[in-house]
Short mmCIF file of C-alpha atoms and ligand atoms in Angstrom, two decimals:
data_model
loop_
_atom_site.label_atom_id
_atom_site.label_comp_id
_atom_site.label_asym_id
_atom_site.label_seq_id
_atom_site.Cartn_x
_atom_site.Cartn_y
_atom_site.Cartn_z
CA UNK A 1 79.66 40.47 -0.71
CA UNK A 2 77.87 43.46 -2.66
CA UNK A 3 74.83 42.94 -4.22
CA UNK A 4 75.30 42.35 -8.22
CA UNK A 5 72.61 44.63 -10.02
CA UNK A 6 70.64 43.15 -12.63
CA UNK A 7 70.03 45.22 -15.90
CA UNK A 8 67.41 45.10 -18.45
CA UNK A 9 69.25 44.16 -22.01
CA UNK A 10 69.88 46.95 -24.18
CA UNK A 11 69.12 49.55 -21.57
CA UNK A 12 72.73 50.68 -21.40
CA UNK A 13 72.90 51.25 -24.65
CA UNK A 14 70.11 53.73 -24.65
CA UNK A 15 71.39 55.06 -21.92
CA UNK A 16 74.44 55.75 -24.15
CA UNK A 17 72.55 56.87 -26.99
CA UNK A 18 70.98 59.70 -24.90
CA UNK A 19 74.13 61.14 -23.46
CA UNK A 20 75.20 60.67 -26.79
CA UNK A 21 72.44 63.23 -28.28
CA UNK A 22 72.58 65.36 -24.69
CA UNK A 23 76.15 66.20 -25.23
CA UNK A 24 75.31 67.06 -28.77
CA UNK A 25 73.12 69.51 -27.96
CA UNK A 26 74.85 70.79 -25.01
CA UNK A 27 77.99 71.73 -27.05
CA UNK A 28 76.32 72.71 -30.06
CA UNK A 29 78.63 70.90 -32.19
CA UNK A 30 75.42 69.53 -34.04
CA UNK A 31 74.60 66.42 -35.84
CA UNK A 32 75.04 62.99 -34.58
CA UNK A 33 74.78 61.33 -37.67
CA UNK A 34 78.36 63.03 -37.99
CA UNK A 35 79.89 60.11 -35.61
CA UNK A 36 81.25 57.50 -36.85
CA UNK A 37 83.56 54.89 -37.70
CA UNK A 38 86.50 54.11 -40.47
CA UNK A 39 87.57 50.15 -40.42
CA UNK A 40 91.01 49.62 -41.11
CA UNK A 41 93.54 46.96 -41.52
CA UNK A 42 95.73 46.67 -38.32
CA UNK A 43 98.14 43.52 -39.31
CA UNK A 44 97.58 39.91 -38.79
CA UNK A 45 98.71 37.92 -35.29
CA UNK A 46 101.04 35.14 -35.44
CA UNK A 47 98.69 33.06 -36.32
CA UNK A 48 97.40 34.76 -39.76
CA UNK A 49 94.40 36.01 -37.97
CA UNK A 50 93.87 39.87 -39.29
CA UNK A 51 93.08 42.27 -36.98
CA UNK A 52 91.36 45.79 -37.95
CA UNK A 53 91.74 49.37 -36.12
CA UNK A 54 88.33 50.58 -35.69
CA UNK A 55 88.31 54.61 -36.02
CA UNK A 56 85.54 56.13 -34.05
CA UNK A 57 85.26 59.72 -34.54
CA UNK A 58 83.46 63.08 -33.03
CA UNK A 59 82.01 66.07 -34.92
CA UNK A 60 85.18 67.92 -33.17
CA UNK A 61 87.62 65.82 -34.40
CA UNK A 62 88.57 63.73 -31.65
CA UNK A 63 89.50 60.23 -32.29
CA UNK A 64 89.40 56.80 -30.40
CA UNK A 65 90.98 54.09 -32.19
CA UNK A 66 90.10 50.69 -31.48
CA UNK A 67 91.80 46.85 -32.03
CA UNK A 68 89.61 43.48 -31.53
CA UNK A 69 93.41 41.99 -29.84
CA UNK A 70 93.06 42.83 -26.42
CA UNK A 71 90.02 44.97 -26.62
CA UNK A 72 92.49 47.59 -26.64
CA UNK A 73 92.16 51.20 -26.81
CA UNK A 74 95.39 51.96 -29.91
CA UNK A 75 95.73 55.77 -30.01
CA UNK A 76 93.13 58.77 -28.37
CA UNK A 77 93.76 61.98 -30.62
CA UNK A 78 92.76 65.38 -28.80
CA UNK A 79 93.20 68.65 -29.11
CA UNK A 80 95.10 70.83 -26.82
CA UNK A 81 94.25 74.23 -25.98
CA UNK A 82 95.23 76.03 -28.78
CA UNK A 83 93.31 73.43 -31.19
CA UNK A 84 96.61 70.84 -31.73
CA UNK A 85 95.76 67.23 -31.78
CA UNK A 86 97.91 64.56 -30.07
CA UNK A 87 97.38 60.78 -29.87
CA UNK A 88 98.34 60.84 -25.94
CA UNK A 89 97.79 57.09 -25.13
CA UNK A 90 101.11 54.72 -25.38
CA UNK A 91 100.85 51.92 -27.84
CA UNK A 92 101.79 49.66 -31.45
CA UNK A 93 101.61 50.78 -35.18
CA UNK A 94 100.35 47.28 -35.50
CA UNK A 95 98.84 44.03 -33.86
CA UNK A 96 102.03 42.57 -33.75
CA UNK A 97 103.36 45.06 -31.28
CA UNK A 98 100.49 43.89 -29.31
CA UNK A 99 101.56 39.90 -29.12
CA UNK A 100 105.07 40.90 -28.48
CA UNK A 101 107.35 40.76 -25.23
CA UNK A 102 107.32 44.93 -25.47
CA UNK A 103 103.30 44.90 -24.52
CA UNK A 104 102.67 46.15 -21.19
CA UNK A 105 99.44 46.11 -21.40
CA UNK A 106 99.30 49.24 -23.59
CA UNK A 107 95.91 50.58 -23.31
CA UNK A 108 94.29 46.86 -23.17
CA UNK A 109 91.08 45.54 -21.58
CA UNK A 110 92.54 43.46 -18.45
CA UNK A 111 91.10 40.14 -17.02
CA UNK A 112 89.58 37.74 -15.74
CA UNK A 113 91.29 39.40 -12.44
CA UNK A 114 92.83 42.81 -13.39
CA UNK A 115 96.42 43.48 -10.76
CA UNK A 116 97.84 40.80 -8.72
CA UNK A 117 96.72 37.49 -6.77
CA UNK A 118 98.48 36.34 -3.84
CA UNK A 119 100.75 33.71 -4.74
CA UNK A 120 98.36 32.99 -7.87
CA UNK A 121 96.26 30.77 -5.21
CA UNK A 122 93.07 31.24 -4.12
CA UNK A 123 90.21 28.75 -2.42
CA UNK A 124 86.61 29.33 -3.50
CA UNK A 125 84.36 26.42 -2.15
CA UNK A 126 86.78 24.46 -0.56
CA UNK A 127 89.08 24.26 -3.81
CA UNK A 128 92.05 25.43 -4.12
CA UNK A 129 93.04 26.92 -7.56
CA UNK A 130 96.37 27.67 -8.65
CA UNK A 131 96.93 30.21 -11.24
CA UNK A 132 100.48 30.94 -13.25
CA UNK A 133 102.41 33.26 -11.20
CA UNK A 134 103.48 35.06 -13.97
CA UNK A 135 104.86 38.17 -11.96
CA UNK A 136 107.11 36.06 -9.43
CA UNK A 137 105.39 35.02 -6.86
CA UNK A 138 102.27 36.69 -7.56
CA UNK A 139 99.35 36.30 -10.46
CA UNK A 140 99.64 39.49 -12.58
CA UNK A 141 96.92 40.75 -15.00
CA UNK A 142 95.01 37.52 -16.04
CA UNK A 143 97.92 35.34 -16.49
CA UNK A 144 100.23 34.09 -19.14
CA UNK A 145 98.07 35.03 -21.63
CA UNK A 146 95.03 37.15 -20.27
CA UNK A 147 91.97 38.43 -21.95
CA UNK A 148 94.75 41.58 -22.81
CA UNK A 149 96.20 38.96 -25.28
CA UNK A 150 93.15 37.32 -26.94
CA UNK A 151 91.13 38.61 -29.80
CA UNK A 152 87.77 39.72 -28.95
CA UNK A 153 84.78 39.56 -31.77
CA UNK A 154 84.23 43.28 -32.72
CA UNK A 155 80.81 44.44 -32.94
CA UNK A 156 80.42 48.37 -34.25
CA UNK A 157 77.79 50.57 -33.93
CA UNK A 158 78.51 53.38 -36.36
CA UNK A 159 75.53 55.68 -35.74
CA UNK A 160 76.92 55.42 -32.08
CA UNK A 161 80.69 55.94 -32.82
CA UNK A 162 80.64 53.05 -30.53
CA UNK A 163 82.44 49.17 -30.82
CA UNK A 164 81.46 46.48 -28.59
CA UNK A 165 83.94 43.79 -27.85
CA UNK A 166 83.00 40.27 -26.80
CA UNK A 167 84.79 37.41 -25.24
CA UNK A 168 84.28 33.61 -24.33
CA UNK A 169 87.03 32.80 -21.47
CA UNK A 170 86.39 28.81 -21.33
CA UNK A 171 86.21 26.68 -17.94
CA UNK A 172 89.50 26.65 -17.01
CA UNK A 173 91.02 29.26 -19.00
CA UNK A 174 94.04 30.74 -17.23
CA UNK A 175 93.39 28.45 -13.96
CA UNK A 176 90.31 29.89 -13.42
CA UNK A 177 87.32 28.06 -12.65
CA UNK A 178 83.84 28.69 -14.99
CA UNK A 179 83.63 30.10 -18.10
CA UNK A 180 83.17 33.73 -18.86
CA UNK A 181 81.25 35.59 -21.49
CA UNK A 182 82.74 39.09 -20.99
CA UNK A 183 81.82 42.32 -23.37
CA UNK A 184 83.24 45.89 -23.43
CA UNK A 185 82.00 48.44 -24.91
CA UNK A 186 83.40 51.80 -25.71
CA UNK A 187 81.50 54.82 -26.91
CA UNK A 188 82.83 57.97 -27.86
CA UNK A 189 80.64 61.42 -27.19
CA UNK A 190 80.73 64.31 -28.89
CA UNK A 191 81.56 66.17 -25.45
CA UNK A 192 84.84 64.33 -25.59
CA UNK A 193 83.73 61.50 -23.77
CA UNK A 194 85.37 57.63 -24.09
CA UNK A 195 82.71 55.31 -22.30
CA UNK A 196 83.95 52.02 -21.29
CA UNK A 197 81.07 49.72 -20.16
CA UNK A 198 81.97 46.15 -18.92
CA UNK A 199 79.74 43.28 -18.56
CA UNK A 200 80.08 39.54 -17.76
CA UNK A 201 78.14 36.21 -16.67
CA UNK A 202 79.52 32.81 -15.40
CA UNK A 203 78.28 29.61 -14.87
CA UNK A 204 80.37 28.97 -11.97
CA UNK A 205 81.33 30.72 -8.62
CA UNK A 206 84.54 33.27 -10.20
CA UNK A 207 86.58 35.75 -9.82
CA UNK A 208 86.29 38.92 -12.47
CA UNK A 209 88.07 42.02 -11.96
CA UNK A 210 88.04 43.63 -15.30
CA UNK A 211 89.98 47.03 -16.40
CA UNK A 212 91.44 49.87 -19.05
CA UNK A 213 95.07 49.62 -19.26
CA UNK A 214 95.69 52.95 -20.90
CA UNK A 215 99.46 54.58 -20.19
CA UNK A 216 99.01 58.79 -20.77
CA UNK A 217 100.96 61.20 -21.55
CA UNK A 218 98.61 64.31 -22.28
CA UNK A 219 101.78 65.99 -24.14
CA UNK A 220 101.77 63.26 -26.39
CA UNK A 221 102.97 59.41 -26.69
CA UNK A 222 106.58 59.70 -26.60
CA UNK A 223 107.11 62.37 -24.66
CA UNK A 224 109.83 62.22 -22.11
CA UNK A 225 108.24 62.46 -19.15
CA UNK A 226 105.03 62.29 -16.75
CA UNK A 227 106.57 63.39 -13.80
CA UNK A 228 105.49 67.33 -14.78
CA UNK A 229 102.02 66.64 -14.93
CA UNK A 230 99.40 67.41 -12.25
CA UNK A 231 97.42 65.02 -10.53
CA UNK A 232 94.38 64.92 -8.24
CA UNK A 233 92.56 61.69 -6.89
CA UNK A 234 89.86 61.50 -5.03
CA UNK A 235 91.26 59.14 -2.31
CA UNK A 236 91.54 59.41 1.58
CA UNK A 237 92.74 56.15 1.34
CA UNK A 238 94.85 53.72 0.12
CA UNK A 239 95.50 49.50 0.38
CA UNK A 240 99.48 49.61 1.57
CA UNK A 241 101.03 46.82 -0.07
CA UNK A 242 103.96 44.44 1.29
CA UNK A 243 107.62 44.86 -1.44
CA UNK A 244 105.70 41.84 -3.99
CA UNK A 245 102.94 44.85 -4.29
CA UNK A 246 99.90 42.40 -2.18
CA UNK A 247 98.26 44.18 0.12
CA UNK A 248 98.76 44.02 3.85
CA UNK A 249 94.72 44.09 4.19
CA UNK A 250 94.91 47.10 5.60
CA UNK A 251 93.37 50.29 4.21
CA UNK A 252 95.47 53.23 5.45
CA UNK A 253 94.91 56.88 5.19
CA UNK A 254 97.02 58.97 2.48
CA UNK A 255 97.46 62.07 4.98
CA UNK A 256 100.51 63.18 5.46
CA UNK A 257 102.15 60.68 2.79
CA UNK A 258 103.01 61.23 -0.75
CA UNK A 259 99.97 59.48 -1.85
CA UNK A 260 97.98 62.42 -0.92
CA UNK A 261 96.72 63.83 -4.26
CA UNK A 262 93.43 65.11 -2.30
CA UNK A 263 94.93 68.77 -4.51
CA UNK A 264 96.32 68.52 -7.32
CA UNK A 265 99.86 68.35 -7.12
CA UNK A 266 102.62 67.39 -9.78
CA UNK A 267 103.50 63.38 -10.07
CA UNK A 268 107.34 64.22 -9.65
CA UNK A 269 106.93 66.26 -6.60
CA UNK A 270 106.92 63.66 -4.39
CA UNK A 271 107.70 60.46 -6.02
CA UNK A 272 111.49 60.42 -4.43
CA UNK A 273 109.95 59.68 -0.88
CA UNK A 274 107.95 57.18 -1.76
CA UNK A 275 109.33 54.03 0.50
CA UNK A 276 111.51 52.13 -1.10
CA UNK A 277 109.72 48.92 -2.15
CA UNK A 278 110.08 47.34 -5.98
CA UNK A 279 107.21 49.54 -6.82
CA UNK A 280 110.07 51.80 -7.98
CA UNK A 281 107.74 54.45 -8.12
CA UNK A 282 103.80 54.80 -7.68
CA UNK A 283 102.00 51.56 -7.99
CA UNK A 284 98.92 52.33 -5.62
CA UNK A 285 95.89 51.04 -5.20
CA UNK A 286 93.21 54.12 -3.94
CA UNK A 287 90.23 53.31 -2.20
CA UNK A 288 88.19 55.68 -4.00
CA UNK A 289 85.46 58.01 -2.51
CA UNK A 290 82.48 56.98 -5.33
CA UNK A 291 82.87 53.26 -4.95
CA UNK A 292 79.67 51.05 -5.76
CA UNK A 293 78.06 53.09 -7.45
CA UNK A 294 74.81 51.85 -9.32
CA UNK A 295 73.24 53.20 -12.78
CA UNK A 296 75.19 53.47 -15.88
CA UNK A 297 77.29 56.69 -16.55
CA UNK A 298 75.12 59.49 -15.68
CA UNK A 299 75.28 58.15 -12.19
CA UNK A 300 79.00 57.66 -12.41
CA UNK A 301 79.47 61.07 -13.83
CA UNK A 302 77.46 62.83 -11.43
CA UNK A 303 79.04 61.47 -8.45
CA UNK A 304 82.49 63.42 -9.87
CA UNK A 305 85.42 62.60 -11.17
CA UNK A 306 87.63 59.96 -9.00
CA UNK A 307 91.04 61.23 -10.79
CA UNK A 308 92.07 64.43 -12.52
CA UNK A 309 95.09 64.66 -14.54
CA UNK A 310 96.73 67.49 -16.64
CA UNK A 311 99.46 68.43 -18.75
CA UNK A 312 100.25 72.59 -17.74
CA UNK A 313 102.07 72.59 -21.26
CA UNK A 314 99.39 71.43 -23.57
CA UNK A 315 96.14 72.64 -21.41
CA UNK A 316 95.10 68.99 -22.07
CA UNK A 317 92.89 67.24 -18.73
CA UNK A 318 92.04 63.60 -18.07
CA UNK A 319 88.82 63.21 -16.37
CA UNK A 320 87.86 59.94 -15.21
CA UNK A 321 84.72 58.64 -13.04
CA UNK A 322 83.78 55.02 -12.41
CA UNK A 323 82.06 53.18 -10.25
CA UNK A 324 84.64 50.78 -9.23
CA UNK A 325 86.18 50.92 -5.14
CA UNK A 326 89.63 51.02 -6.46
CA UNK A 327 92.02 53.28 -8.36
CA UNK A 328 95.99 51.90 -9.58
CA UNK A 329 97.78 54.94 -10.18
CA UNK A 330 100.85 53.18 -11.73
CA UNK A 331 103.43 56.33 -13.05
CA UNK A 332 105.02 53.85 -15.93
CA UNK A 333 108.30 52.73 -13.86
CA UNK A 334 108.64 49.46 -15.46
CA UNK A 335 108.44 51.32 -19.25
CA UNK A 336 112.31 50.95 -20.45
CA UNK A 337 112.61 53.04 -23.44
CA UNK A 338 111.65 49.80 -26.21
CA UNK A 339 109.73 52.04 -29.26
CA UNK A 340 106.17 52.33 -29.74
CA UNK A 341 103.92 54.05 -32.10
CA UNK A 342 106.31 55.67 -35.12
CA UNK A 343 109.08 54.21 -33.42
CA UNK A 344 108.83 56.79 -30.64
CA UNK A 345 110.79 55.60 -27.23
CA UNK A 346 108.54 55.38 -23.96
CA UNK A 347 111.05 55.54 -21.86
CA UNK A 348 110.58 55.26 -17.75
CA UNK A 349 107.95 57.28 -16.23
CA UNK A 350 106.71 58.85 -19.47
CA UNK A 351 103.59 57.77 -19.18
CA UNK A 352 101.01 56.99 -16.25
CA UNK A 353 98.14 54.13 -15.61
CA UNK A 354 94.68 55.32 -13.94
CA UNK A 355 93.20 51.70 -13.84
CA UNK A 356 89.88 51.73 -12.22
CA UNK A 357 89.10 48.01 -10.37
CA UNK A 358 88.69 45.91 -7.55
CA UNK A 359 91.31 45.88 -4.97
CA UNK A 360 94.32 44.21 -5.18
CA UNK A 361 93.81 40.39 -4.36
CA UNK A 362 90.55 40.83 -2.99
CA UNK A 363 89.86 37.13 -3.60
CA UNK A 364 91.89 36.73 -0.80
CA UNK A 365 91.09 39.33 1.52
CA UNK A 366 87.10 39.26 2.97
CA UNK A 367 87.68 42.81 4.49
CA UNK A 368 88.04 43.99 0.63
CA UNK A 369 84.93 44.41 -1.59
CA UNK A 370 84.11 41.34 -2.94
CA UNK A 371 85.21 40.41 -6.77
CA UNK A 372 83.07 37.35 -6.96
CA UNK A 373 81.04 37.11 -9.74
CA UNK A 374 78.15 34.13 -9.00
CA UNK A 375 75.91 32.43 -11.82
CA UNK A 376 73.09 34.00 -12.43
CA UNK A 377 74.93 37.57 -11.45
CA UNK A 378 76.00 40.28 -13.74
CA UNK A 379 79.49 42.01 -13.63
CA UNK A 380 79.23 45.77 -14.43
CA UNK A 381 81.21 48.32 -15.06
CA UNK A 382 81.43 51.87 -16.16
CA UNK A 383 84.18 54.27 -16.38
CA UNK A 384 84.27 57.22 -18.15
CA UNK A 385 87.51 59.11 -19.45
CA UNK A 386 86.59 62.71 -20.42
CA UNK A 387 88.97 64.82 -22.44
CA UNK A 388 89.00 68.95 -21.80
CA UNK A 389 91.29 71.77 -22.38
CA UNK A 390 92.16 74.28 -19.57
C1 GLA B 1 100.06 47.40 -13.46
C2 GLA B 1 100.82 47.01 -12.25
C3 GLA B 1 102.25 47.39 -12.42
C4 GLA B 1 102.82 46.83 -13.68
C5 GLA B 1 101.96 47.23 -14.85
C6 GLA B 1 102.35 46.54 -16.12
O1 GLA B 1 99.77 48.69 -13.48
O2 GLA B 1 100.29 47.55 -11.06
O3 GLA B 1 103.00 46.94 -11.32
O4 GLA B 1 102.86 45.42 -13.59
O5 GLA B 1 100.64 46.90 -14.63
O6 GLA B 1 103.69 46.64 -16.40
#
């Protein structure tokens, strides 16, 4: 297993405060105290609980909205290279879009084990746990109703343009053994920058795999397709998966297959000789070349960006660094047209998935880096999604 770091409270958020007032500086938009954050009513759940949108804005413009349901990331509004802004993440005019059947996980925080677990079994100290195989046979996403589907407690941070979300997943919850006090955080730059930090403690031996759920389409939400945009990842290799989409437990290269996105090529190029499994489509896990990395997002950003992704109409890029070993690149093949945001069809492939995370079912494969999170441990994470015109 890799070594959990330990972190000194508050530090990240320094940390995030200083590339806050960095990126200021470097892009001479100016004043900090410009960021900030408009709360706003966002419907009630089935319950009667009400749920705000929390509207974190730059001194350019650019907007990340925020829900407490899911930890969820609603709509990201950038320009595109001749000024034009476009909300180009997939999602609901309201919470209720959120609890219903037409969710797939539209831009939500993921967990306690992001992707799928082998038969929704696992052993951990001679116990056997059996989790609801919600995406027959397998364990998809958390379960029946993962942290995706709970309401968080919001905390904002105004001068920050920054909202953390916390979360108590109770012994038990989900199958899962221990209880989890997850946060995520996400802070918005003025260099265009959504910061997604993750942290989490147990008192027991458990399993956390925790990650963004965002679907883009960087010529706008509702646009018809993904397959014109260009992709690079920064992959050699790949976990190949058996036709439930568990991995074999091998880790493959991507030469000479059409995983290879080492250049940037276009989604749709190659998506017709992918093998025919029920991925229908991409629905990869990358090992990616700047796994473990250690030290908050200057580290993460330095080591360069594991994915690239662009829209040739719009000029809008996608970059994203983390520090996680694995990349999904899921191209949106299970989307079937049901209406989003202003009633807008996302039909298949119109959007894509860049979900940085563990492997696959790593709780049941030792070659895989370990997703065991131990008491007295810290889960972190930090990925960074950085938004640029070409
Ligand atoms: C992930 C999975 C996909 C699919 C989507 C949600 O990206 O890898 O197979 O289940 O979530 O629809």
């Amino acid at each position: 297993m890799e070594p959990m770091t330990r972190t000194v409270p508050h530090l990240s958020i320094l940390l995030l405060l200083l590339m806050a007032l960095v990126a200021c500086n470097a892009t001479g938009t100016g004043d900090p105290a410009a960021s900030k954050i408009d709360v706003r009513p966002f419907g009630a759940t089935a319950d009667g609980t009400a749920a705000n949108l929390f509207v974190l804005r730059n001194g350019r413009g650019t907007e990340a909205h925020l829900t407490e349901f899911g930890a969820t990331l609603v709509s990201m509004n950038v320009a595109d290279r001749g000024g034009e802004r476009a909300d180009v993440v997939l999602g609901f005019d309201d919470v209720s879009g959120y609890e219903s059947d037409a969710n797939q996980y539209f831009g939500s925080t993921v967990g306690r084990v992001a992707n799928r677990v082998a038969g929704g079994r696992f052993t951990l100290e001679g116990r056997t746990y059996q989790l609801a195989t919600n995406n027959d046979p397998n364990h998809l996403h958390g379960g029946d109703r993962g942290y995706s589907h709970r309401m968080w407690r919001a905390e904002p941070h105004p001068s920050l343009a920054s909202v953390t979300f916390r979360l108590t997943s109770e012994d038990g919850d989900e199958g899962y053994p221990g209880r989890v006090d997850a946060t995520v955080t996400y802070t918005l730059t003025e260099a265009d920058e959504l910061i997604i930090e993750y942290s989490a403690t147990a008192d027991q031996p458990t399993p956390v795999n925790l990650t963004h759920h965002s679907y883009f389409n960087l010529a706008g939400a509702g646009s018809a397709s993904v397959l014109g945009h260009e992709l690079q990842v920064n992959a050699d290799r790949y976990t190949p998966a058996d036709e439930t989409l568990i991995p074999t437990g091998a880790i493959e290269s991507v030469a000479g297959t059409p995983l290879d996105f080492r250049a940037p090529e276009l989604i749709g190029a190659r998506i017709g000789e992918l093998d025919d499994t029920s991925a229908l489509g991409y629905d990869h896990n990358y090992a990616v070349r700047s796994r473990a990395l250690k030290g908050g997002p200057g580290a993460v950003m330095a080591a360069g960006p594991v994915a690239v992704l662009s829209d040739p109409s719009s000029g809008r890029t996608l970059e994203l660094f983390t520090d996680q070993p694995g990349l999904q690149f899921y191209s949106g093949n299970f989307l079937k047209g049901a209406k989003g945001k202003g009633g807008a069809p996302y039909a298949h492939r119109s959007a894509c998935c860049l979900e940085t995370q563990g492997y696959p079912d790593a709780i049941n494969e030792p070659g895989f880096p370990s997703v065991l999170l131990m008491p007295g441990e810290e889960y972190r994470q930090f990925t960074v999604h950085r938004f640029l015109v070409d």
